Amino acid sequence: RFCRGLQEIAGVEILSPQEEAYRTAMISFRMKNRPYADINGQMAKAKIRVRPVAEGGLNCIRVSFHVCNHDAEVDRILDVLRTLA
């Protein structure tokens, strides 16, 4: 659900495997028009916890989901990202 939503947002580059057989609950991405630190800051303002990943020059955001996350939480993250696109 989250990957599909990311694919619909202009300027998003998904770094995690997109093939279903290789997907995990951790999804890394970056936005071509926004520094990862800005995305992290906007998520923090929205009280959404993500992890900025600077190691290896990735400069991206990682979102980690778990069984306790609901569709509404996924939608909320995507809504914030849409405002940044």
mmCIF file with all atom_site columns, C-alpha atoms in Angstrom:
data_model
loop_
_atom_site.group_PDB
_atom_site.id
_atom_site.type_symbol
_atom_site.label_atom_id
_atom_site.label_alt_id
_atom_site.label_comp_id
_atom_site.label_asym_id
_atom_site.label_entity_id
_atom_site.label_seq_id
_atom_site.pdbx_PDB_ins_code
_atom_site.Cartn_x
_atom_site.Cartn_y
_atom_site.Cartn_z
_atom_site.occupancy
_atom_site.B_iso_or_equiv
_atom_site.pdbx_formal_charge
_atom_site.auth_seq_id
_atom_site.auth_comp_id
_atom_site.auth_asym_id
_atom_site.auth_atom_id
_atom_site.pdbx_PDB_model_num
ATOM 1  C CA . ARG A 1 1  ? 0.000  0.000   0.000  1.00 0.00 ? 1  ARG A CA 1
ATOM 2  C CA . PHE A 1 2  ? 2.747  2.456   0.943  1.00 0.00 ? 2  PHE A CA 1
ATOM 3  C CA . CYS A 1 3  ? 4.875  1.625   -2.106 1.00 0.00 ? 3  CYS A CA 1
ATOM 4  C CA . ARG A 1 4  ? 1.903  2.110   -4.429 1.00 0.00 ? 4  ARG A CA 1
ATOM 5  C CA . GLY A 1 5  ? 1.205  5.459   -2.802 1.00 0.00 ? 5  GLY A CA 1
ATOM 6  C CA . LEU A 1 6  ? 4.830  6.547   -3.139 1.00 0.00 ? 6  LEU A CA 1
ATOM 7  C CA . GLN A 1 7  ? 4.819  5.634   -6.830 1.00 0.00 ? 7  GLN A CA 1
ATOM 8  C CA . GLU A 1 8  ? 1.953  8.088   -7.365 1.00 0.00 ? 8  GLU A CA 1
ATOM 9  C CA . ILE A 1 9  ? 3.859  11.061  -5.888 1.00 0.00 ? 9  ILE A CA 1
ATOM 10 C CA . ALA A 1 10 ? 5.898  13.024  -8.409 1.00 0.00 ? 10 ALA A CA 1
ATOM 11 C CA . GLY A 1 11 ? 9.614  13.176  -7.734 1.00 0.00 ? 11 GLY A CA 1
ATOM 12 C CA . VAL A 1 12 ? 9.774  10.215  -5.362 1.00 0.00 ? 12 VAL A CA 1
ATOM 13 C CA . GLU A 1 13 ? 12.544 7.686   -5.897 1.00 0.00 ? 13 GLU A CA 1
ATOM 14 C CA . ILE A 1 14 ? 11.973 4.391   -4.074 1.00 0.00 ? 14 ILE A CA 1
ATOM 15 C CA . LEU A 1 15 ? 15.279 2.820   -3.075 1.00 0.00 ? 15 LEU A CA 1
ATOM 16 C CA . SER A 1 16 ? 13.928 -0.386  -1.565 1.00 0.00 ? 16 SER A CA 1
ATOM 17 C CA . PRO A 1 17 ? 13.192 -3.390  -3.765 1.00 0.00 ? 17 PRO A CA 1
ATOM 18 C CA . GLN A 1 18 ? 9.859  -2.994  -5.513 1.00 0.00 ? 18 GLN A CA 1
ATOM 19 C CA . GLU A 1 19 ? 9.497  -6.611  -6.570 1.00 0.00 ? 19 GLU A CA 1
ATOM 20 C CA . GLU A 1 20 ? 6.956  -8.158  -4.235 1.00 0.00 ? 20 GLU A CA 1
ATOM 21 C CA . ALA A 1 21 ? 9.155  -11.180 -3.483 1.00 0.00 ? 21 ALA A CA 1
ATOM 22 C CA . TYR A 1 22 ? 11.900 -8.908  -2.099 1.00 0.00 ? 22 TYR A CA 1
ATOM 23 C CA . ARG A 1 23 ? 9.847  -6.309  -0.224 1.00 0.00 ? 23 ARG A CA 1
ATOM 24 C CA . THR A 1 24 ? 10.112 -5.823  3.507  1.00 0.00 ? 24 THR A CA 1
ATOM 25 C CA . ALA A 1 25 ? 8.372  -3.658  6.075  1.00 0.00 ? 25 ALA A CA 1
ATOM 26 C CA . MET A 1 26 ? 11.235 -1.137  5.810  1.00 0.00 ? 26 MET A CA 1
ATOM 27 C CA . ILE A 1 27 ? 10.924 1.159   2.808  1.00 0.00 ? 27 ILE A CA 1
ATOM 28 C CA . SER A 1 28 ? 13.542 3.748   1.881  1.00 0.00 ? 28 SER A CA 1
ATOM 29 C CA . PHE A 1 29 ? 12.907 6.629   -0.478 1.00 0.00 ? 29 PHE A CA 1
ATOM 30 C CA . ARG A 1 30 ? 13.971 10.147  -1.329 1.00 0.00 ? 30 ARG A CA 1
ATOM 31 C CA . MET A 1 31 ? 12.360 13.064  -3.106 1.00 0.00 ? 31 MET A CA 1
ATOM 32 C CA . LYS A 1 32 ? 14.165 14.759  -5.961 1.00 0.00 ? 32 LYS A CA 1
ATOM 33 C CA . ASN A 1 33 ? 12.955 18.233  -4.977 1.00 0.00 ? 33 ASN A CA 1
ATOM 34 C CA . ARG A 1 34 ? 13.447 17.963  -1.184 1.00 0.00 ? 34 ARG A CA 1
ATOM 35 C CA . PRO A 1 35 ? 16.486 17.266  0.985  1.00 0.00 ? 35 PRO A CA 1
ATOM 36 C CA . TYR A 1 36 ? 15.949 14.287  3.244  1.00 0.00 ? 36 TYR A CA 1
ATOM 37 C CA . ALA A 1 37 ? 16.456 16.479  6.324  1.00 0.00 ? 37 ALA A CA 1
ATOM 38 C CA . ASP A 1 38 ? 13.506 18.637  5.243  1.00 0.00 ? 38 ASP A CA 1
ATOM 39 C CA . ILE A 1 39 ? 11.297 15.573  4.808  1.00 0.00 ? 39 ILE A CA 1
ATOM 40 C CA . ASN A 1 40 ? 12.365 14.337  8.235  1.00 0.00 ? 40 ASN A CA 1
ATOM 41 C CA . GLY A 1 41 ? 11.534 17.730  9.756  1.00 0.00 ? 41 GLY A CA 1
ATOM 42 C CA . GLN A 1 42 ? 8.081  17.823  8.194  1.00 0.00 ? 42 GLN A CA 1
ATOM 43 C CA . MET A 1 43 ? 7.368  14.316  9.422  1.00 0.00 ? 43 MET A CA 1
ATOM 44 C CA . ALA A 1 44 ? 8.468  15.302  12.928 1.00 0.00 ? 44 ALA A CA 1
ATOM 45 C CA . LYS A 1 45 ? 6.109  18.295  12.851 1.00 0.00 ? 45 LYS A CA 1
ATOM 46 C CA . ALA A 1 46 ? 3.308  15.893  11.926 1.00 0.00 ? 46 ALA A CA 1
ATOM 47 C CA . LYS A 1 47 ? 4.396  13.617  14.816 1.00 0.00 ? 47 LYS A CA 1
ATOM 48 C CA . ILE A 1 48 ? 5.326  10.834  12.398 1.00 0.00 ? 48 ILE A CA 1
ATOM 49 C CA . ARG A 1 49 ? 8.494  9.003   13.280 1.00 0.00 ? 49 ARG A CA 1
ATOM 50 C CA . VAL A 1 50 ? 10.791 8.065   10.393 1.00 0.00 ? 50 VAL A CA 1
ATOM 51 C CA . ARG A 1 51 ? 14.534 7.524   10.149 1.00 0.00 ? 51 ARG A CA 1
ATOM 52 C CA . PRO A 1 52 ? 16.787 9.750   8.065  1.00 0.00 ? 52 PRO A CA 1
ATOM 53 C CA . VAL A 1 53 ? 19.556 7.670   6.469  1.00 0.00 ? 53 VAL A CA 1
ATOM 54 C CA . ALA A 1 54 ? 22.708 9.582   5.536  1.00 0.00 ? 54 ALA A CA 1
ATOM 55 C CA . GLU A 1 55 ? 25.104 6.639   5.654  1.00 0.00 ? 55 GLU A CA 1
ATOM 56 C CA . GLY A 1 56 ? 26.746 5.698   2.403  1.00 0.00 ? 56 GLY A CA 1
ATOM 57 C CA . GLY A 1 57 ? 25.505 8.886   0.798  1.00 0.00 ? 57 GLY A CA 1
ATOM 58 C CA . LEU A 1 58 ? 21.954 7.526   0.597  1.00 0.00 ? 58 LEU A CA 1
ATOM 59 C CA . ASN A 1 59 ? 20.430 10.739  1.979  1.00 0.00 ? 59 ASN A CA 1
ATOM 60 C CA . CYS A 1 60 ? 16.998 9.217   2.177  1.00 0.00 ? 60 CYS A CA 1
ATOM 61 C CA . ILE A 1 61 ? 14.139 8.492   4.550  1.00 0.00 ? 61 ILE A CA 1
ATOM 62 C CA . ARG A 1 62 ? 13.301 5.034   5.862  1.00 0.00 ? 62 ARG A CA 1
ATOM 63 C CA . VAL A 1 63 ? 9.813  4.179   7.018  1.00 0.00 ? 63 VAL A CA 1
ATOM 64 C CA . SER A 1 64 ? 9.345  0.991   9.032  1.00 0.00 ? 64 SER A CA 1
ATOM 65 C CA . PHE A 1 65 ? 5.936  -0.586  9.391  1.00 0.00 ? 65 PHE A CA 1
ATOM 66 C CA . HIS A 1 66 ? 4.721  -3.265  11.776 1.00 0.00 ? 66 HIS A CA 1
ATOM 67 C CA . VAL A 1 67 ? 1.598  -5.345  12.231 1.00 0.00 ? 67 VAL A CA 1
ATOM 68 C CA . CYS A 1 68 ? 0.218  -2.717  14.596 1.00 0.00 ? 68 CYS A CA 1
ATOM 69 C CA . ASN A 1 69 ? 0.169  -0.018  11.874 1.00 0.00 ? 69 ASN A CA 1
ATOM 70 C CA . HIS A 1 70 ? -3.192 0.717   10.282 1.00 0.00 ? 70 HIS A CA 1
ATOM 71 C CA . ASP A 1 71 ? -4.152 1.890   6.799  1.00 0.00 ? 71 ASP A CA 1
ATOM 72 C CA . ALA A 1 72 ? -5.014 5.311   8.229  1.00 0.00 ? 72 ALA A CA 1
ATOM 73 C CA . GLU A 1 73 ? -1.406 5.708   9.409  1.00 0.00 ? 73 GLU A CA 1
ATOM 74 C CA . VAL A 1 74 ? -0.085 4.810   5.974  1.00 0.00 ? 74 VAL A CA 1
ATOM 75 C CA . ASP A 1 75 ? -2.475 7.333   4.431  1.00 0.00 ? 75 ASP A CA 1
ATOM 76 C CA . ARG A 1 76 ? -1.331 10.001  6.891  1.00 0.00 ? 76 ARG A CA 1
ATOM 77 C CA . ILE A 1 77 ? 2.332  9.588   5.914  1.00 0.00 ? 77 ILE A CA 1
ATOM 78 C CA . LEU A 1 78 ? 1.432  9.707   2.227  1.00 0.00 ? 78 LEU A CA 1
ATOM 79 C CA . ASP A 1 79 ? -0.671 12.840  2.787  1.00 0.00 ? 79 ASP A CA 1
ATOM 80 C CA . VAL A 1 80 ? 2.307  14.646  4.331  1.00 0.00 ? 80 VAL A CA 1
ATOM 81 C CA . LEU A 1 81 ? 4.542  13.555  1.465  1.00 0.00 ? 81 LEU A CA 1
ATOM 82 C CA . ARG A 1 82 ? 2.015  14.784  -1.116 1.00 0.00 ? 82 ARG A CA 1
ATOM 83 C CA . THR A 1 83 ? 2.199  18.264  0.414  1.00 0.00 ? 83 THR A CA 1
ATOM 84 C CA . LEU A 1 84 ? 5.977  18.217  -0.097 1.00 0.00 ? 84 LEU A CA 1
ATOM 85 C CA . ALA A 1 85 ? 5.906  17.133  -3.756 1.00 0.00 ? 85 ALA A CA 1
#
